[in-house]
Amino acid sequence: MSSDWCTIESDPGVFTSLIESFGVKNVELTELWSLDDDSMRMLTNPLDGVEASVHGLIFLFKWQSQSGNAAEGAAAQGNKPLSEEDTPSDLFFARQMTHNACATQAILSVLFNAPNSIESNDGDKVDDNGGRRLVLGDTLSNFKTFTAAFPPDLKGEAIGSSDEIRTAHNSFGSNDAFLSDPTKPKRAATEDDDVFHFVAYVPHGEDVYELDGLQCGPIKVGSYVAEEGKQNWIEVARNAIQNRLESYNPSEIKFNLMAVVQDKRTYLAAHLDKLAAAGVEESSPDMLQIRSSLHEEEEKRARWAVENERRRFNYLPFCVEYLRCLAGSGKLESLIGKAKMVAGEKRKRAEAWKSNGN
């Protein structure tokens, strides 16, 4: 059913593994810790003489209930959702029709709108420009073709009803009986709950769009001048994100920004081949540095695989047995008492912080 979607962690290892499970190639996600010029430049020019592809940005933010509108930041600038008639016919936009699907939907919004993507596993037979062209794979290529003529709401329904997409998404959910008990009714969020939402920013033509599944259409946040070898759209997207951030209290820090970028291993391997073809010796500092970076990327992938397995593992039986052992040894009651004291102190500090008007 389209409602059986779990929440998944906002993590580059999770999202990269998710899209690779669809058959997507030459892509990974990386976190951005700053919006400064150096951080943006490192996305597109990670090495001297190397230009890497950036396919889109994915922004996680805390939804502000008082606004009643997840796109208030863009609307405040006079940017409103485009009607279906005004939306470019080849821009993929889907309404979010399924609870908990906004993370995967934001990722799909970037993948389906990636410029010059290769829309099948025939990518092995097509020049992918040294990994700069995204290979969509058969699963998503077939889905994109099937839904091409659908209106945004039906595209959203199709995402929610796709067994392949839902199964891949749910495979990264927590395997916890307390979280997945179907007999318990779902509690509605209150004003005291932190509710988060994902939106995507993508280039299309010479415009940059914010794709928010809670809106009736895409939002054009600005235009840029397309130049050969440059990705000027990123600055437009950065400005849109900064404008959204300014609508929050300066003390608010619960944000996350990730970029959908070229798989770092592809341009490192290509640069290594380029140095070798130029006759650079294996023992040279440049060769050693690139090999070291490539090794770090492989270690990162291995670390992601371990972390994802841990996310999937059900620790509940272990926890129950551990509590049983603590109770049998007579230690559980004292530990509960200490935990209550710590929780009480934290609660008092939180109440004092709120009473001070912070």
mmCIF file of C-alpha atoms in Angstrom:
data_model
loop_
_atom_site.group_PDB
_atom_site.id
_atom_site.type_symbol
_atom_site.label_atom_id
_atom_site.label_comp_id
_atom_site.label_asym_id
_atom_site.label_seq_id
_atom_site.Cartn_x
_atom_site.Cartn_y
_atom_site.Cartn_z
ATOM 1 C CA MET A 1 0.000 0.000 0.000
ATOM 2 C CA SER A 2 1.165 3.568 -0.648
ATOM 3 C CA SER A 3 0.834 4.400 3.076
ATOM 4 C CA ASP A 4 3.344 1.758 4.193
ATOM 5 C CA TRP A 5 6.422 3.974 4.003
ATOM 6 C CA CYS A 6 8.775 4.311 6.963
ATOM 7 C CA THR A 7 10.968 7.258 7.908
ATOM 8 C CA ILE A 8 14.624 6.972 6.894
ATOM 9 C CA GLU A 9 17.672 8.769 8.197
ATOM 10 C CA SER A 10 18.985 11.830 6.379
ATOM 11 C CA ASP A 11 22.468 10.517 5.676
ATOM 12 C CA PRO A 12 24.618 10.515 2.512
ATOM 13 C CA GLY A 13 25.468 6.836 2.970
ATOM 14 C CA VAL A 14 21.791 5.909 3.201
ATOM 15 C CA PHE A 15 20.753 7.996 0.208
ATOM 16 C CA THR A 16 23.678 6.889 -1.964
ATOM 17 C CA SER A 17 22.989 3.220 -1.238
ATOM 18 C CA LEU A 18 19.286 3.824 -1.879
ATOM 19 C CA ILE A 19 19.762 5.228 -5.362
ATOM 20 C CA GLU A 20 22.360 2.587 -6.229
ATOM 21 C CA SER A 21 19.789 -0.069 -5.303
ATOM 22 C CA PHE A 22 17.663 1.376 -8.145
ATOM 23 C CA GLY A 23 20.548 0.766 -10.562
ATOM 24 C CA VAL A 24 21.731 4.389 -10.714
ATOM 25 C CA LYS A 25 25.440 4.809 -11.497
ATOM 26 C CA ASN A 26 28.067 7.558 -11.353
ATOM 27 C CA VAL A 27 26.341 9.366 -8.483
ATOM 28 C CA GLU A 28 26.705 9.832 -4.750
ATOM 29 C CA LEU A 29 25.472 12.261 -2.116
ATOM 30 C CA THR A 30 27.700 14.453 -0.014
ATOM 31 C CA GLU A 31 26.896 16.709 2.914
ATOM 32 C CA LEU A 32 27.549 20.432 2.804
ATOM 33 C CA TRP A 33 28.505 22.075 6.077
ATOM 34 C CA SER A 34 28.694 25.613 4.722
ATOM 35 C CA LEU A 35 27.313 27.744 1.907
ATOM 36 C CA ASP A 36 30.504 29.745 1.452
ATOM 37 C CA ASP A 37 32.274 30.120 -1.889
ATOM 38 C CA ASP A 38 34.995 27.595 -1.086
ATOM 39 C CA SER A 39 32.449 24.891 -0.251
ATOM 40 C CA MET A 40 30.573 25.524 -3.485
ATOM 41 C CA ARG A 41 33.791 25.533 -5.486
ATOM 42 C CA MET A 42 34.891 22.216 -3.996
ATOM 43 C CA LEU A 43 31.717 20.648 -5.360
ATOM 44 C CA THR A 44 32.475 21.530 -8.950
ATOM 45 C CA ASN A 45 36.297 21.632 -8.862
ATOM 46 C CA PRO A 46 37.445 19.066 -6.303
ATOM 47 C CA LEU A 47 40.898 18.760 -7.926
ATOM 48 C CA ASP A 48 43.042 21.036 -10.044
ATOM 49 C CA GLY A 49 42.012 20.529 -13.639
ATOM 50 C CA VAL A 50 38.984 18.404 -12.719
ATOM 51 C CA GLU A 51 35.370 19.506 -13.103
ATOM 52 C CA ALA A 52 32.806 17.292 -11.394
ATOM 53 C CA SER A 53 29.067 17.212 -12.113
ATOM 54 C CA VAL A 54 26.580 18.492 -9.541
ATOM 55 C CA HIS A 55 23.089 17.293 -10.435
ATOM 56 C CA GLY A 56 21.064 18.955 -7.686
ATOM 57 C CA LEU A 57 20.779 19.954 -4.036
ATOM 58 C CA ILE A 58 18.538 18.415 -1.372
ATOM 59 C CA PHE A 59 17.610 20.552 1.617
ATOM 60 C CA LEU A 60 16.120 19.267 4.878
ATOM 61 C CA PHE A 61 14.501 21.847 7.139
ATOM 62 C CA LYS A 62 12.110 22.048 10.045
ATOM 63 C CA TRP A 63 8.630 22.792 8.831
ATOM 64 C CA GLN A 64 7.223 25.862 10.578
ATOM 65 C CA SER A 65 3.609 25.256 11.533
ATOM 66 C CA GLN A 66 2.916 28.955 11.935
ATOM 67 C CA SER A 67 3.580 29.502 8.245
ATOM 68 C CA GLY A 68 1.184 26.836 7.093
ATOM 69 C CA ASN A 69 3.239 26.738 3.935
ATOM 70 C CA ALA A 70 6.426 24.773 3.385
ATOM 71 C CA ALA A 71 7.445 27.129 0.584
ATOM 72 C CA GLU A 72 6.939 30.429 2.416
ATOM 73 C CA GLY A 73 10.607 31.308 1.924
ATOM 74 C CA ALA A 74 10.220 31.235 -1.839
ATOM 75 C CA ALA A 75 6.759 32.769 -1.832
ATOM 76 C CA ALA A 76 8.037 35.726 0.201
ATOM 77 C CA GLN A 77 10.279 36.614 -2.739
ATOM 78 C CA GLY A 78 7.344 36.670 -5.119
ATOM 79 C CA ASN A 79 8.028 33.163 -6.394
ATOM 80 C CA LYS A 80 4.876 31.088 -6.509
ATOM 81 C CA PRO A 81 4.281 27.520 -7.699
ATOM 82 C CA LEU A 82 3.850 27.304 -11.446
ATOM 83 C CA SER A 83 0.631 25.991 -12.872
ATOM 84 C CA GLU A 84 0.714 22.785 -14.849
ATOM 85 C CA GLU A 85 0.364 24.802 -18.064
ATOM 86 C CA ASP A 86 3.364 26.997 -17.188
ATOM 87 C CA THR A 87 5.605 24.129 -16.077
ATOM 88 C CA PRO A 88 8.162 23.024 -18.716
ATOM 89 C CA SER A 89 6.912 19.794 -20.238
ATOM 90 C CA ASP A 90 10.214 17.996 -19.681
ATOM 91 C CA LEU A 91 10.612 19.071 -16.035
ATOM 92 C CA PHE A 92 9.713 16.165 -13.760
ATOM 93 C CA PHE A 93 7.596 17.329 -10.831
ATOM 94 C CA ALA A 94 5.488 15.104 -8.578
ATOM 95 C CA ARG A 95 3.154 16.008 -5.742
ATOM 96 C CA GLN A 96 3.846 14.186 -2.498
ATOM 97 C CA MET A 97 0.844 11.909 -2.035
ATOM 98 C CA THR A 98 2.460 9.493 0.422
ATOM 99 C CA HIS A 99 3.402 10.081 4.058
ATOM 100 C CA ASN A 100 7.131 9.687 4.844
ATOM 101 C CA ALA A 101 8.107 9.659 1.151
ATOM 102 C CA CYS A 102 9.522 13.210 0.933
ATOM 103 C CA ALA A 103 13.179 12.129 1.228
ATOM 104 C CA THR A 104 13.005 9.614 -1.608
ATOM 105 C CA GLN A 105 10.803 11.941 -3.647
ATOM 106 C CA ALA A 106 13.340 14.780 -3.364
ATOM 107 C CA ILE A 107 16.102 12.422 -4.515
ATOM 108 C CA LEU A 108 13.999 11.223 -7.459
ATOM 109 C CA SER A 109 13.294 14.847 -8.393
ATOM 110 C CA VAL A 110 17.023 15.412 -8.816
ATOM 111 C CA LEU A 111 17.701 12.146 -10.641
ATOM 112 C CA PHE A 112 14.823 12.542 -13.099
ATOM 113 C CA ASN A 113 15.883 16.107 -13.962
ATOM 114 C CA ALA A 114 19.633 15.524 -14.233
ATOM 115 C CA PRO A 115 20.906 17.089 -17.469
ATOM 116 C CA ASN A 116 22.384 14.732 -20.073
ATOM 117 C CA SER A 117 21.541 11.627 -18.054
ATOM 118 C CA ILE A 118 21.664 8.190 -19.671
ATOM 119 C CA GLU A 119 18.266 6.634 -19.170
ATOM 120 C CA SER A 120 19.063 2.925 -19.178
ATOM 121 C CA ASN A 121 21.671 0.374 -18.282
ATOM 122 C CA ASP A 122 22.921 0.788 -21.823
ATOM 123 C CA GLY A 123 25.219 3.269 -20.106
ATOM 124 C CA ASP A 124 27.930 0.631 -20.480
ATOM 125 C CA LYS A 125 27.658 1.137 -24.246
ATOM 126 C CA VAL A 126 27.314 4.926 -24.163
ATOM 127 C CA ASP A 127 30.005 7.478 -23.415
ATOM 128 C CA ASP A 128 29.328 8.676 -19.882
ATOM 129 C CA ASN A 129 31.970 11.399 -20.198
ATOM 130 C CA GLY A 130 34.261 9.920 -17.573
ATOM 131 C CA GLY A 131 31.436 9.469 -15.087
ATOM 132 C CA ARG A 132 30.051 12.999 -15.431
ATOM 133 C CA ARG A 133 26.828 11.717 -16.990
ATOM 134 C CA LEU A 134 24.398 10.083 -14.602
ATOM 135 C CA VAL A 135 23.233 6.586 -15.603
ATOM 136 C CA LEU A 136 19.612 6.288 -14.480
ATOM 137 C CA GLY A 137 19.282 2.518 -14.841
ATOM 138 C CA ASP A 138 16.361 0.429 -16.069
ATOM 139 C CA THR A 139 14.112 0.706 -12.997
ATOM 140 C CA LEU A 140 13.966 4.495 -12.911
ATOM 141 C CA SER A 141 14.169 4.876 -16.696
ATOM 142 C CA ASN A 142 11.064 2.723 -17.098
ATOM 143 C CA PHE A 143 9.277 4.618 -14.333
ATOM 144 C CA LYS A 144 10.138 8.001 -15.832
ATOM 145 C CA THR A 145 8.934 6.919 -19.274
ATOM 146 C CA PHE A 146 5.726 5.407 -17.880
ATOM 147 C CA THR A 147 4.796 8.550 -15.912
ATOM 148 C CA ALA A 148 6.006 11.149 -18.426
ATOM 149 C CA ALA A 149 2.504 12.272 -19.415
ATOM 150 C CA PHE A 150 1.039 12.061 -15.886
ATOM 151 C CA PRO A 151 -0.020 15.219 -14.033
ATOM 152 C CA PRO A 152 1.906 15.939 -10.794
ATOM 153 C CA ASP A 153 -0.603 14.284 -8.477
ATOM 154 C CA LEU A 154 -0.617 11.043 -10.482
ATOM 155 C CA LYS A 155 3.180 11.082 -10.611
ATOM 156 C CA GLY A 156 3.115 11.255 -6.812
ATOM 157 C CA GLU A 157 0.608 8.421 -6.597
ATOM 158 C CA ALA A 158 2.784 6.357 -8.928
ATOM 159 C CA ILE A 159 5.815 6.868 -6.663
ATOM 160 C CA GLY A 160 3.815 5.848 -3.587
ATOM 161 C CA SER A 161 2.420 2.791 -5.361
ATOM 162 C CA SER A 162 5.704 1.579 -6.837
ATOM 163 C CA ASP A 163 6.660 -1.682 -5.118
ATOM 164 C CA GLU A 164 10.285 -1.375 -6.271
ATOM 165 C CA ILE A 165 10.744 2.177 -4.981
ATOM 166 C CA ARG A 166 8.869 1.565 -1.714
ATOM 167 C CA THR A 167 10.761 -1.667 -0.987
ATOM 168 C CA ALA A 168 14.114 0.024 -1.576
ATOM 169 C CA HIS A 169 13.085 2.979 0.613
ATOM 170 C CA ASN A 170 11.808 0.798 3.459
ATOM 171 C CA SER A 171 14.944 -1.360 3.422
ATOM 172 C CA PHE A 172 16.724 1.528 5.141
ATOM 173 C CA GLY A 173 14.130 1.910 7.892
ATOM 174 C CA SER A 174 14.652 0.872 11.482
ATOM 175 C CA ASN A 175 13.867 -2.806 12.087
ATOM 176 C CA ASP A 176 12.183 -2.142 15.417
ATOM 177 C CA ALA A 177 8.975 -3.783 16.571
ATOM 178 C CA PHE A 178 8.048 -0.700 18.624
ATOM 179 C CA LEU A 179 8.193 1.475 15.494
ATOM 180 C CA SER A 180 6.509 -0.898 13.081
ATOM 181 C CA ASP A 181 3.622 -2.281 15.141
ATOM 182 C CA PRO A 182 0.679 -2.078 12.711
ATOM 183 C CA THR A 183 -1.885 -2.534 15.510
ATOM 184 C CA LYS A 184 -1.053 0.805 17.118
ATOM 185 C CA PRO A 185 -2.681 3.944 15.663
ATOM 186 C CA LYS A 186 -0.316 6.602 14.400
ATOM 187 C CA ARG A 187 -0.080 9.660 16.645
ATOM 188 C CA ALA A 188 -0.671 12.964 14.918
ATOM 189 C CA ALA A 189 2.135 15.502 15.214
ATOM 190 C CA THR A 190 1.611 18.362 17.671
ATOM 191 C CA GLU A 191 3.092 21.858 17.878
ATOM 192 C CA ASP A 192 5.760 20.529 20.254
ATOM 193 C CA ASP A 193 6.988 17.978 17.703
ATOM 194 C CA ASP A 194 9.772 18.724 15.247
ATOM 195 C CA VAL A 195 8.451 17.984 11.758
ATOM 196 C CA PHE A 196 10.990 17.965 8.933
ATOM 197 C CA HIS A 197 10.638 18.148 5.178
ATOM 198 C CA PHE A 198 12.877 17.676 2.119
ATOM 199 C CA VAL A 199 12.912 19.808 -1.023
ATOM 200 C CA ALA A 200 15.137 19.632 -4.099
ATOM 201 C CA TYR A 201 16.840 22.341 -6.163
ATOM 202 C CA VAL A 202 17.649 21.525 -9.774
ATOM 203 C CA PRO A 203 18.769 23.365 -12.912
ATOM 204 C CA HIS A 204 16.570 23.176 -15.991
ATOM 205 C CA GLY A 205 17.354 25.112 -19.133
ATOM 206 C CA GLU A 206 18.626 28.426 -17.763
ATOM 207 C CA ASP A 207 16.375 28.428 -14.691
ATOM 208 C CA VAL A 208 16.657 26.920 -11.221
ATOM 209 C CA TYR A 209 13.607 25.296 -9.650
ATOM 210 C CA GLU A 210 12.658 24.371 -6.125
ATOM 211 C CA LEU A 211 10.763 21.077 -6.244
ATOM 212 C CA ASP A 212 8.603 20.665 -3.166
ATOM 213 C CA GLY A 213 6.089 17.830 -3.248
ATOM 214 C CA LEU A 214 3.807 19.695 -0.830
ATOM 215 C CA GLN A 215 3.273 22.424 -3.407
ATOM 216 C CA CYS A 216 0.955 22.329 -6.408
ATOM 217 C CA GLY A 217 3.815 22.982 -8.818
ATOM 218 C CA PRO A 218 7.549 23.707 -9.129
ATOM 219 C CA ILE A 219 8.828 27.101 -7.971
ATOM 220 C CA LYS A 220 11.264 29.009 -10.164
ATOM 221 C CA VAL A 221 13.744 30.601 -7.757
ATOM 222 C CA GLY A 222 15.944 32.317 -10.333
ATOM 223 C CA SER A 223 17.754 32.215 -13.635
ATOM 224 C CA TYR A 224 21.397 31.917 -14.613
ATOM 225 C CA VAL A 225 23.591 32.229 -17.670
ATOM 226 C CA ALA A 226 24.625 28.810 -18.945
ATOM 227 C CA GLU A 227 28.313 28.712 -19.834
ATOM 228 C CA GLU A 228 30.365 25.844 -21.195
ATOM 229 C CA GLY A 229 32.295 24.156 -18.401
ATOM 230 C CA LYS A 230 30.548 26.085 -15.608
ATOM 231 C CA GLN A 231 27.677 25.231 -13.284
ATOM 232 C CA ASN A 232 26.422 28.713 -12.456
ATOM 233 C CA TRP A 233 23.049 27.430 -11.299
ATOM 234 C CA ILE A 234 24.524 26.455 -7.910
ATOM 235 C CA GLU A 235 24.857 30.096 -6.866
ATOM 236 C CA VAL A 236 21.163 30.688 -7.613
ATOM 237 C CA ALA A 237 20.176 27.647 -5.543
ATOM 238 C CA ARG A 238 22.464 28.743 -2.716
ATOM 239 C CA ASN A 239 20.800 32.177 -2.601
ATOM 240 C CA ALA A 240 17.353 30.542 -2.446
ATOM 241 C CA ILE A 241 18.439 28.331 0.462
ATOM 242 C CA GLN A 242 19.982 31.291 2.288
ATOM 243 C CA ASN A 243 16.724 33.225 1.908
ATOM 244 C CA ARG A 244 14.841 30.314 3.403
ATOM 245 C CA LEU A 245 17.282 30.108 6.323
ATOM 246 C CA GLU A 246 16.749 33.783 7.085
ATOM 247 C CA SER A 247 13.089 33.096 7.871
ATOM 248 C CA TYR A 248 14.131 31.066 10.940
ATOM 249 C CA ASN A 249 15.242 32.102 14.399
ATOM 250 C CA PRO A 250 19.054 32.553 14.421
ATOM 251 C CA SER A 251 19.277 29.886 17.138
ATOM 252 C CA GLU A 252 17.696 27.249 14.871
ATOM 253 C CA ILE A 253 20.320 24.753 13.699
ATOM 254 C CA LYS A 254 18.256 21.765 12.587
ATOM 255 C CA PHE A 255 19.022 21.825 8.882
ATOM 256 C CA ASN A 256 20.767 19.482 6.525
ATOM 257 C CA LEU A 257 21.996 20.173 2.996
ATOM 258 C CA MET A 258 23.271 17.506 0.618
ATOM 259 C CA ALA A 259 24.452 17.671 -2.963
ATOM 260 C CA VAL A 260 23.817 14.965 -5.548
ATOM 261 C CA VAL A 261 27.236 14.813 -7.177
ATOM 262 C CA GLN A 262 29.378 12.731 -9.469
ATOM 263 C CA ASP A 263 30.779 9.595 -7.846
ATOM 264 C CA LYS A 264 34.176 10.768 -6.599
ATOM 265 C CA ARG A 265 35.779 7.478 -7.590
ATOM 266 C CA THR A 266 35.072 8.142 -11.272
ATOM 267 C CA TYR A 267 37.003 11.398 -11.556
ATOM 268 C CA LEU A 268 39.795 10.153 -9.267
ATOM 269 C CA ALA A 269 40.277 7.070 -11.454
ATOM 270 C CA ALA A 270 40.122 9.205 -14.619
ATOM 271 C CA HIS A 271 42.685 11.631 -13.206
ATOM 272 C CA LEU A 272 44.921 8.717 -12.264
ATOM 273 C CA ASP A 273 44.767 7.409 -15.845
ATOM 274 C CA LYS A 274 45.512 10.894 -17.153
ATOM 275 C CA LEU A 275 48.653 11.167 -15.021
ATOM 276 C CA ALA A 276 49.779 7.688 -16.057
ATOM 277 C CA ALA A 277 49.252 8.531 -19.748
ATOM 278 C CA ALA A 278 51.370 11.650 -19.267
ATOM 279 C CA GLY A 279 54.230 9.488 -18.032
ATOM 280 C CA VAL A 280 54.046 10.489 -14.359
ATOM 281 C CA GLU A 281 55.835 7.929 -12.218
ATOM 282 C CA GLU A 282 53.920 5.832 -9.690
ATOM 283 C CA SER A 283 56.106 7.127 -6.871
ATOM 284 C CA SER A 284 55.398 10.781 -7.629
ATOM 285 C CA PRO A 285 53.536 12.823 -4.956
ATOM 286 C CA ASP A 286 50.635 13.494 -7.355
ATOM 287 C CA MET A 287 50.096 9.802 -8.086
ATOM 288 C CA LEU A 288 50.397 8.850 -4.423
ATOM 289 C CA GLN A 289 47.919 11.558 -3.414
ATOM 290 C CA ILE A 290 45.306 10.441 -5.957
ATOM 291 C CA ARG A 291 45.735 6.773 -5.007
ATOM 292 C CA SER A 292 45.361 7.709 -1.345
ATOM 293 C CA SER A 293 42.174 9.662 -2.090
ATOM 294 C CA LEU A 294 40.787 6.763 -4.120
ATOM 295 C CA HIS A 295 41.549 4.384 -1.249
ATOM 296 C CA GLU A 296 39.747 6.715 1.164
ATOM 297 C CA GLU A 297 36.677 6.682 -1.081
ATOM 298 C CA GLU A 298 36.629 2.875 -1.142
ATOM 299 C CA GLU A 299 36.963 2.828 2.652
ATOM 300 C CA LYS A 300 34.079 5.295 2.894
ATOM 301 C CA ARG A 301 31.868 3.009 0.809
ATOM 302 C CA ALA A 302 32.798 0.032 2.998
ATOM 303 C CA ARG A 303 31.989 2.081 6.103
ATOM 304 C CA TRP A 304 28.622 3.078 4.640
ATOM 305 C CA ALA A 305 27.817 -0.591 3.983
ATOM 306 C CA VAL A 306 28.547 -1.511 7.618
ATOM 307 C CA GLU A 307 26.513 1.425 8.957
ATOM 308 C CA ASN A 308 23.550 0.525 6.741
ATOM 309 C CA GLU A 309 23.613 -3.067 7.980
ATOM 310 C CA ARG A 310 23.544 -1.771 11.541
ATOM 311 C CA ARG A 311 20.581 0.437 10.688
ATOM 312 C CA ARG A 312 18.695 -2.583 9.393
ATOM 313 C CA PHE A 313 19.563 -4.829 12.337
ATOM 314 C CA ASN A 314 16.906 -5.366 15.000
ATOM 315 C CA TYR A 315 18.568 -4.682 18.336
ATOM 316 C CA LEU A 316 15.350 -5.148 20.314
ATOM 317 C CA PRO A 317 15.926 -8.816 21.349
ATOM 318 C CA PHE A 318 19.417 -7.916 22.583
ATOM 319 C CA CYS A 319 18.065 -4.959 24.584
ATOM 320 C CA VAL A 320 15.331 -7.073 26.172
ATOM 321 C CA GLU A 321 17.830 -9.764 27.147
ATOM 322 C CA TYR A 322 20.244 -7.145 28.518
ATOM 323 C CA LEU A 323 17.501 -5.631 30.686
ATOM 324 C CA ARG A 324 16.583 -9.102 31.893
ATOM 325 C CA CYS A 325 20.209 -9.716 32.928
ATOM 326 C CA LEU A 326 20.398 -6.368 34.735
ATOM 327 C CA ALA A 327 17.182 -7.172 36.606
ATOM 328 C CA GLY A 328 18.504 -10.603 37.557
ATOM 329 C CA SER A 329 21.701 -9.106 38.973
ATOM 330 C CA GLY A 330 19.781 -6.500 40.989
ATOM 331 C CA LYS A 331 21.270 -3.533 39.136
ATOM 332 C CA LEU A 332 18.277 -2.455 37.055
ATOM 333 C CA GLU A 333 16.374 -0.572 39.768
ATOM 334 C CA SER A 334 19.325 1.645 40.736
ATOM 335 C CA LEU A 335 20.104 2.406 37.086
ATOM 336 C CA ILE A 336 16.476 3.412 36.469
ATOM 337 C CA GLY A 337 16.648 5.725 39.476
ATOM 338 C CA LYS A 338 19.803 7.400 38.144
ATOM 339 C CA ALA A 339 18.240 7.756 34.702
ATOM 340 C CA LYS A 340 15.161 9.448 36.184
ATOM 341 C CA MET A 341 17.376 11.924 38.041
ATOM 342 C CA VAL A 342 19.302 12.808 34.889
ATOM 343 C CA ALA A 343 16.079 13.157 32.872
ATOM 344 C CA GLY A 344 14.603 15.395 35.582
ATOM 345 C CA GLU A 345 17.640 17.675 35.550
ATOM 346 C CA LYS A 346 17.502 17.951 31.766
ATOM 347 C CA ARG A 347 13.803 18.782 31.923
ATOM 348 C CA LYS A 348 14.425 21.547 34.464
ATOM 349 C CA ARG A 349 17.182 23.054 32.308
ATOM 350 C CA ALA A 350 14.918 22.968 29.253
ATOM 351 C CA GLU A 351 12.055 24.643 31.125
ATOM 352 C CA ALA A 352 14.421 27.319 32.461
ATOM 353 C CA TRP A 353 15.735 27.940 28.953
ATOM 354 C CA LYS A 354 12.177 28.371 27.607
ATOM 355 C CA SER A 355 11.147 30.658 30.479
ATOM 356 C CA ASN A 356 14.048 32.982 29.647
ATOM 357 C CA GLY A 357 12.429 33.636 26.291
ATOM 358 C CA ASN A 358 14.938 31.740 24.137
#
